[in-house]
PDB file of C-alpha atoms in Angstrom:
ATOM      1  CA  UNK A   1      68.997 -12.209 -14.485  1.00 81.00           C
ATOM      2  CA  UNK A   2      67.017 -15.365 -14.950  1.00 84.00           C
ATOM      3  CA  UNK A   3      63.867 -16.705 -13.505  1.00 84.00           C
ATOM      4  CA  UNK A   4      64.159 -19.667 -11.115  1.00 83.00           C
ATOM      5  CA  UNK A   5      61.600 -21.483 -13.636  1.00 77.00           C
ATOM      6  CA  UNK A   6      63.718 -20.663 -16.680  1.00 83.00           C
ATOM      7  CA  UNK A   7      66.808 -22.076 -15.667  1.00 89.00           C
ATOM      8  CA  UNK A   8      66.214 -25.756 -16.886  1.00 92.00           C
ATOM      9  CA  UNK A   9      64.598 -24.803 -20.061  1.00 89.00           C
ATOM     10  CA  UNK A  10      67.452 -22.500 -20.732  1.00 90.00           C
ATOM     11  CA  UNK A  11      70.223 -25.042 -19.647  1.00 93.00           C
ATOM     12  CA  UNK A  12      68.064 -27.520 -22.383  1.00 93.00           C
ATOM     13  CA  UNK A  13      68.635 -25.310 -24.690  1.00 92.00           C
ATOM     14  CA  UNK A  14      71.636 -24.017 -24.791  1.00 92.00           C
ATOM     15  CA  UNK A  15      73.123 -27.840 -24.450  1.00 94.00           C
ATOM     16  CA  UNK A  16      70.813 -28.878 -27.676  1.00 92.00           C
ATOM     17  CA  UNK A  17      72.668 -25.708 -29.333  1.00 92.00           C
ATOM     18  CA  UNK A  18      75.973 -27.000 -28.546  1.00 92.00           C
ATOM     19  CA  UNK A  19      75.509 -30.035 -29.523  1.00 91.00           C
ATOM     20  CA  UNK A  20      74.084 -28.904 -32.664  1.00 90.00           C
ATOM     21  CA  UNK A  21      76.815 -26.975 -33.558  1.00 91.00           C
ATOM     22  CA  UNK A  22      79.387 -29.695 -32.554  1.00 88.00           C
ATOM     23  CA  UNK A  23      77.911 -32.459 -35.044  1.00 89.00           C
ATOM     24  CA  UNK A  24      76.508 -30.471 -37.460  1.00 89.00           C
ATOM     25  CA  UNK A  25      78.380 -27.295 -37.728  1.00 90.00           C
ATOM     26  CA  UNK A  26      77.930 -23.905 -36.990  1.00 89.00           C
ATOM     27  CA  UNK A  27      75.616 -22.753 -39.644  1.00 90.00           C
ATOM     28  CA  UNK A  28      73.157 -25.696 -38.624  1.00 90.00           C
ATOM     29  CA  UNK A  29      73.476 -24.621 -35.077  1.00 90.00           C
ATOM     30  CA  UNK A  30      71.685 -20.989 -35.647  1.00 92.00           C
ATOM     31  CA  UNK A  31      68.244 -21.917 -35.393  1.00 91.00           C
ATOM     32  CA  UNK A  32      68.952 -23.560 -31.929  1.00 93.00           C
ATOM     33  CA  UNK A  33      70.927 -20.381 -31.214  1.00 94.00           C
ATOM     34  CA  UNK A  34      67.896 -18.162 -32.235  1.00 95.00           C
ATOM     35  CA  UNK A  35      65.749 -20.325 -29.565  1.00 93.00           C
ATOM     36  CA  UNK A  36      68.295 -19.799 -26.825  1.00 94.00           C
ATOM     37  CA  UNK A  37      67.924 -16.453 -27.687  1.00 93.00           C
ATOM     38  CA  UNK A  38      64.030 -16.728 -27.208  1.00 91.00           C
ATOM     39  CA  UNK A  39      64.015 -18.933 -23.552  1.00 91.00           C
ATOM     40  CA  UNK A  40      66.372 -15.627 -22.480  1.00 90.00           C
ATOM     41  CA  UNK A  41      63.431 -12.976 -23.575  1.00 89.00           C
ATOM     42  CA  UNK A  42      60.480 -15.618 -22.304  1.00 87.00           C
ATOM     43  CA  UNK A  43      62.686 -16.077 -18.454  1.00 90.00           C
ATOM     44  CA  UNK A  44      64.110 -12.697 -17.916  1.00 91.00           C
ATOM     45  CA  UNK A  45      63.969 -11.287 -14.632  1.00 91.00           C
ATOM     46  CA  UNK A  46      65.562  -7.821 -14.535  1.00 92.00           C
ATOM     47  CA  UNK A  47      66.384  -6.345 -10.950  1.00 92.00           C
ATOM     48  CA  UNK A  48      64.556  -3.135  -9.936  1.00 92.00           C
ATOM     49  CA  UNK A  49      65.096  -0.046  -8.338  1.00 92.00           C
ATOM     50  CA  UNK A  50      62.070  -0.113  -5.633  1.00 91.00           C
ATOM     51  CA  UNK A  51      60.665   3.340  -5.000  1.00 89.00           C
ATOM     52  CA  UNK A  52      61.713   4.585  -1.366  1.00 85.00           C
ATOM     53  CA  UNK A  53      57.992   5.884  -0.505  1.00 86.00           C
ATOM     54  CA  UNK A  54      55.947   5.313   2.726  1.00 85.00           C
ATOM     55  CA  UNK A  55      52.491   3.428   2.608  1.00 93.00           C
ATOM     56  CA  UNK A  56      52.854   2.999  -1.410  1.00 96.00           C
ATOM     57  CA  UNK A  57      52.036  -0.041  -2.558  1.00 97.00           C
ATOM     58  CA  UNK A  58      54.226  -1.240  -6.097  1.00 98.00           C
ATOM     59  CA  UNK A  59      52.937  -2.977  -9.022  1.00 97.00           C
ATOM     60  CA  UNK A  60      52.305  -6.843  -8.850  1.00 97.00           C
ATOM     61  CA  UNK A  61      53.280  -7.103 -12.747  1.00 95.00           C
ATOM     62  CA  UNK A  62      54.497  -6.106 -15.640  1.00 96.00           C
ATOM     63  CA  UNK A  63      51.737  -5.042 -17.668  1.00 95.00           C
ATOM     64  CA  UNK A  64      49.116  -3.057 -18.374  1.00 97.00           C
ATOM     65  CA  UNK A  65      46.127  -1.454 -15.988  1.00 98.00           C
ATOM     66  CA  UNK A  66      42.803  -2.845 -17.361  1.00 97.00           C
ATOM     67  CA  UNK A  67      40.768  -1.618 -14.033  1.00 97.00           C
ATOM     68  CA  UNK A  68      40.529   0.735 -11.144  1.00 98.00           C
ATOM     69  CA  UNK A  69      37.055  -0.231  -9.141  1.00 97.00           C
ATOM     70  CA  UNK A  70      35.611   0.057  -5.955  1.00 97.00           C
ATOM     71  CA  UNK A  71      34.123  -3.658  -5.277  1.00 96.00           C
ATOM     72  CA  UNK A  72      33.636  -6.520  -2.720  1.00 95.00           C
ATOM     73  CA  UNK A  73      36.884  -8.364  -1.756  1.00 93.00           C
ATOM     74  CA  UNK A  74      35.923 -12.143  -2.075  1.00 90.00           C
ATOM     75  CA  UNK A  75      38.469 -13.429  -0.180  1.00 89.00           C
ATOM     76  CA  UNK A  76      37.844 -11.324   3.327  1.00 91.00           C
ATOM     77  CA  UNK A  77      34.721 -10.127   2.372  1.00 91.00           C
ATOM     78  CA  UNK A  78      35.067  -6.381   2.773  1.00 95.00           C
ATOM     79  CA  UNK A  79      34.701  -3.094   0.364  1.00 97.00           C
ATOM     80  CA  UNK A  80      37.823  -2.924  -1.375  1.00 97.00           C
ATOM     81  CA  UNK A  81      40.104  -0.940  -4.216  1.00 98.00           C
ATOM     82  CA  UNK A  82      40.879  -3.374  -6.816  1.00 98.00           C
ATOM     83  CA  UNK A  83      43.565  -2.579  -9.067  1.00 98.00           C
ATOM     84  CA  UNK A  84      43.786  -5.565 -12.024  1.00 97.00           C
ATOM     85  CA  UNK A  85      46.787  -5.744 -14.316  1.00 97.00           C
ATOM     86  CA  UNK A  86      47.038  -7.856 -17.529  1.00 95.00           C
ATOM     87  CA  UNK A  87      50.681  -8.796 -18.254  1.00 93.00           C
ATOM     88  CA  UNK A  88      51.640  -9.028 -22.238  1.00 89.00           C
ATOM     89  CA  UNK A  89      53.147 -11.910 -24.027  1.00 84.00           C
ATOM     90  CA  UNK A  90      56.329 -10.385 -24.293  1.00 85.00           C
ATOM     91  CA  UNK A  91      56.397  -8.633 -20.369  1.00 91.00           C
ATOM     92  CA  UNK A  92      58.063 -10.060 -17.585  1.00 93.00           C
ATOM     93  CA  UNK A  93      56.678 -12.923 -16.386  1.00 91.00           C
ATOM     94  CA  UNK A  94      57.787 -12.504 -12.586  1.00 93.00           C
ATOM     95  CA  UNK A  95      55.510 -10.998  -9.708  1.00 93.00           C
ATOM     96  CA  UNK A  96      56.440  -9.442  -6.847  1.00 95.00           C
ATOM     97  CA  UNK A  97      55.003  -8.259  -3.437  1.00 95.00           C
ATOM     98  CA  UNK A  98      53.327  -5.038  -3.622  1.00 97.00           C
ATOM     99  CA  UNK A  99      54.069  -4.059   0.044  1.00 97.00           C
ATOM    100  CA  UNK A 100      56.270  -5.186   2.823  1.00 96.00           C
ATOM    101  CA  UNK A 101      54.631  -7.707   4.988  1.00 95.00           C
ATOM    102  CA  UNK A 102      53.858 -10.836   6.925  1.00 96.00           C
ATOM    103  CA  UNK A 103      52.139 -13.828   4.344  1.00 95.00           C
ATOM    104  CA  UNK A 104      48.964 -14.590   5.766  1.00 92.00           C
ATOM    105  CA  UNK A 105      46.438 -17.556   4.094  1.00 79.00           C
ATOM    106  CA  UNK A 106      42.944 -16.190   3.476  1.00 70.00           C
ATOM    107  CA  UNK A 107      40.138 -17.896   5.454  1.00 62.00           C
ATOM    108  CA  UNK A 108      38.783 -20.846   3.027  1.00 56.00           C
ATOM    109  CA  UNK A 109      35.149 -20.114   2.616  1.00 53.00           C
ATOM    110  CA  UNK A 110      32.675 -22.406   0.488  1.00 44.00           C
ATOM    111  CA  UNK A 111      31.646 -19.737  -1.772  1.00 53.00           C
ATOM    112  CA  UNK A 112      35.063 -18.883  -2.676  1.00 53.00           C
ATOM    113  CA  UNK A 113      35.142 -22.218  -4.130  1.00 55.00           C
ATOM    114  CA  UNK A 114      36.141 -21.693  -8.337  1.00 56.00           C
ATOM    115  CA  UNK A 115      37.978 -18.341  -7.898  1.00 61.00           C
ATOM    116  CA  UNK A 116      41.669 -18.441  -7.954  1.00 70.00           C
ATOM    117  CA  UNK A 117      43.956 -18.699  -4.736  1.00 68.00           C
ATOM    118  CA  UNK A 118      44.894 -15.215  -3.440  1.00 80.00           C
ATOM    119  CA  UNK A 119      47.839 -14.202  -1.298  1.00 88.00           C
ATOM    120  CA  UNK A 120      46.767 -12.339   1.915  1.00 93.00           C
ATOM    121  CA  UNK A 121      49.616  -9.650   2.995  1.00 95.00           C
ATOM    122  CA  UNK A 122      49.560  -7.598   6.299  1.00 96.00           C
ATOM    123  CA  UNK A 123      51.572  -4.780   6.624  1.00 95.00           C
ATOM    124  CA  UNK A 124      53.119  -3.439   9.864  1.00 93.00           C
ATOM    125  CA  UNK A 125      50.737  -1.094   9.569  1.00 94.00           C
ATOM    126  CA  UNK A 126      47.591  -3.729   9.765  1.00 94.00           C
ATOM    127  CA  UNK A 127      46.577  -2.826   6.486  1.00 96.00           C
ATOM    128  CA  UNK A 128      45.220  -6.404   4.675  1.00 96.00           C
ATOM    129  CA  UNK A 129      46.025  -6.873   1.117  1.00 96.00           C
ATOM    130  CA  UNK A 130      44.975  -9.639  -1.048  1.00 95.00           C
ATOM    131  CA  UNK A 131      47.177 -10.578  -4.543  1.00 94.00           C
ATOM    132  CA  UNK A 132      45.446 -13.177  -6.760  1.00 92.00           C
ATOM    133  CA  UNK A 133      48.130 -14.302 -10.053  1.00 90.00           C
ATOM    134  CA  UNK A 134      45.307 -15.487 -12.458  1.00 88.00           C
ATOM    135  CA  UNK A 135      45.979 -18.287 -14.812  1.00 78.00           C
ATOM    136  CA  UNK A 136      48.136 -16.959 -17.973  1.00 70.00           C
ATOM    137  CA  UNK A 137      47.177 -17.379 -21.775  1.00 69.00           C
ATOM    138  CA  UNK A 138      47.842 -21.238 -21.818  1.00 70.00           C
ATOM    139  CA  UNK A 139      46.202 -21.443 -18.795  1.00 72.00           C
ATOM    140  CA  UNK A 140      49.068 -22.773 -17.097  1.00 75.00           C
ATOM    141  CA  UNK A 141      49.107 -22.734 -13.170  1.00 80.00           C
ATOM    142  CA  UNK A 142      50.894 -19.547 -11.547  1.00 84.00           C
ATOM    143  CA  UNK A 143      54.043 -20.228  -9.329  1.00 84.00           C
ATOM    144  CA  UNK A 144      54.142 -19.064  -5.931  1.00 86.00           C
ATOM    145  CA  UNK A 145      57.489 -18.671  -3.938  1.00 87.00           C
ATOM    146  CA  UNK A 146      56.463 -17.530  -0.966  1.00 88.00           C
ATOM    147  CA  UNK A 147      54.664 -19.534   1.998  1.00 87.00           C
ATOM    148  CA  UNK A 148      52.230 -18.999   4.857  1.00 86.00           C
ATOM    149  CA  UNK A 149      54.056 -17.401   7.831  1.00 90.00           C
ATOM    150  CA  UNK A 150      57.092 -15.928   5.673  1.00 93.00           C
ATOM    151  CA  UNK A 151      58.131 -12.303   6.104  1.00 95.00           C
ATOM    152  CA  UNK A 152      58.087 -10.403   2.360  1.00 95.00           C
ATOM    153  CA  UNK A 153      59.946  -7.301   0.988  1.00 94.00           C
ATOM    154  CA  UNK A 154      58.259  -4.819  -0.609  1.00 95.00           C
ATOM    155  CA  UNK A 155      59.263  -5.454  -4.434  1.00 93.00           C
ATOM    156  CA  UNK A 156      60.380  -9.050  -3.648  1.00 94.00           C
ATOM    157  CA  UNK A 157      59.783 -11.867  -6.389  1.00 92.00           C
ATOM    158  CA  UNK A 158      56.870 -14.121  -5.018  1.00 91.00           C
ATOM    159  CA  UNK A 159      55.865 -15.875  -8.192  1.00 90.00           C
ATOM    160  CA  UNK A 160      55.791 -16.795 -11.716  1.00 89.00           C
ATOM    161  CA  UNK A 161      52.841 -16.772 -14.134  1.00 88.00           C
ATOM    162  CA  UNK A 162      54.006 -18.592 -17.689  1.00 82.00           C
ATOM    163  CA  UNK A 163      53.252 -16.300 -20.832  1.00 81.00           C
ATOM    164  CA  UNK A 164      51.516 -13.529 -18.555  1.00 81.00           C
ATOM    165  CA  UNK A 165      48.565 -13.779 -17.351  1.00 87.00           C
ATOM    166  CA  UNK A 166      46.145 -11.032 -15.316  1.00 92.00           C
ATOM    167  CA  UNK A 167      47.337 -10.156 -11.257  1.00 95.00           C
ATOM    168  CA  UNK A 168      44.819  -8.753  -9.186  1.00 96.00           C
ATOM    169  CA  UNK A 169      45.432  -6.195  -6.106  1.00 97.00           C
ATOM    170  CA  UNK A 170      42.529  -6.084  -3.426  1.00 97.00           C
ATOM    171  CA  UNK A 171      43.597  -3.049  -1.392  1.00 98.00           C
ATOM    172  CA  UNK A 172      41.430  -1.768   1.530  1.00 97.00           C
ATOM    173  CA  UNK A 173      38.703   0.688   0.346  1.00 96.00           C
ATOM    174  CA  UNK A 174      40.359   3.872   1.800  1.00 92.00           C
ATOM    175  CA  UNK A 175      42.995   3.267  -0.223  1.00 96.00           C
ATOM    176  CA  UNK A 176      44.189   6.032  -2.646  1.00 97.00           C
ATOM    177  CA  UNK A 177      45.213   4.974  -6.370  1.00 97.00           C
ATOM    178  CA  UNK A 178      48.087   5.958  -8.541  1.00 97.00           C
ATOM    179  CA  UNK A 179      47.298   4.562 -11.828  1.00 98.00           C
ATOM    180  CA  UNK A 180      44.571   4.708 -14.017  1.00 97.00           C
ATOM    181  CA  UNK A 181      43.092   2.450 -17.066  1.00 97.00           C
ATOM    182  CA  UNK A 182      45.606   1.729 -19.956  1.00 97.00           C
ATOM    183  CA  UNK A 183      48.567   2.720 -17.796  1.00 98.00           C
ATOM    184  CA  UNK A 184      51.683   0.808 -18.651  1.00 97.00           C
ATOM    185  CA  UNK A 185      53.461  -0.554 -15.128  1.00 98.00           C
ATOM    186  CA  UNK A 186      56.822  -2.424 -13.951  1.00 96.00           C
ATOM    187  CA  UNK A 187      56.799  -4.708 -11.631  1.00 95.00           C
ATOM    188  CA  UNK A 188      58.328  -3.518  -8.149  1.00 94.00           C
ATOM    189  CA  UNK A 189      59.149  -0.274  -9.951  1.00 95.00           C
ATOM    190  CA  UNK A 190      55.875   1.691 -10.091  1.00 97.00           C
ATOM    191  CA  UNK A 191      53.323   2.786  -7.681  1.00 97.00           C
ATOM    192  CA  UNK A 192      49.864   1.640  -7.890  1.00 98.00           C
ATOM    193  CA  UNK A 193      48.447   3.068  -4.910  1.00 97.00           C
ATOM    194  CA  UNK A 194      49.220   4.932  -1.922  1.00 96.00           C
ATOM    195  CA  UNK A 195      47.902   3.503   1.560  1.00 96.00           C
ATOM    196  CA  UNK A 196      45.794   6.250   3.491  1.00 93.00           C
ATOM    197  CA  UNK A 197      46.596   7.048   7.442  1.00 85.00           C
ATOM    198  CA  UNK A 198      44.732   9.960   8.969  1.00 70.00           C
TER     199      UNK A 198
END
């Protein structure tokens, strides 16, 4: 499967390959071949199994773990777990919803003016969650597919960071973790973090 966002620029290229390869033959037409080849690996967007577990909460990303902290959640000011994932140049570039949920926006606050728009999520269980897609490596703008109101599926695409970038998970604070630094994750496919209800 193919990202929504790679569609056009793999539609480009394959029709600059054929036409390639019609005018100028087939031995011309490899290196356009090579960069069809190349939009496929850059847009991919394998399905994935998601893990049948109550109150977990599934990687964001693609990527690997670069911090497990207890710190201040910016967005609805409160202690927090934040779990902060750096995707690789050659991961998936897709992210997904952690949890199920409802998409709320976080209250606009003038000292949360320069840090990067987060998606709030409440669960059915009234547990907030806040997940921030952080400019990638060209520091291109994220994608987001989802919108304020909208219902989301655990393990659901919600967005799109170009050439990875770093996804950030503000869990509440009782909230028990599943991965530690330097872990390796998949997107929708591993838990990050179990959600704690005495």
């Amino acid at each position: 499967m193919i990202a929504r966002h790679g569609v056009t620029p793999l539609l480009a290229a394959i029709l600059a390959a054929v036409l390639v390869m019609h005018f100028l033959g087939v031995m011309l037409s490899v290196p356009a071949w090579l960069l069809v080849v190349v939009v496929l690996l850059l847009y991919r967007d394998p399905d994935r199994a998601i893990p049948s577990r109550p109150l977990s909460v599934v990687s964001p990303a693609d990527g690997r773990v670069i911090s497990v902290e207890h710190t201040r959640d910016p967005y609805l000011d409160r202690a927090s777990l934040k779990i902060s994932i750096e995707m690789g140049p050659f991961d998936v570039y897709t992210t997904r919803s952690p949890v199920e949920g409802k998409v709320l926006e976080p209250p606009a606050r003038p000292e949360n003016k320069g840090i990067p728009h987060g998606v709030w999520l409440k669960t059915d269980e009234e547990d907030d969650i806040v997940v921030v897609m952080n400019r990638g490596r060209m520091n291109n703008k994220p994608r987001c597919y989802v919108g304020f109101g909208e219902r989301v599926g655990q393990g659901r695409r919600c967005g799109f960071v170009h050439w990875g970038g770093r996804v950030d998970v503000y869990l509440p604070d009782y909230t028990r973790p599943a991965v530690a630094e330097n872990n390796r994750v998949l997107g929708g496919a591993d838990v990050i973090a179990t959600l704690v209800h005495e």
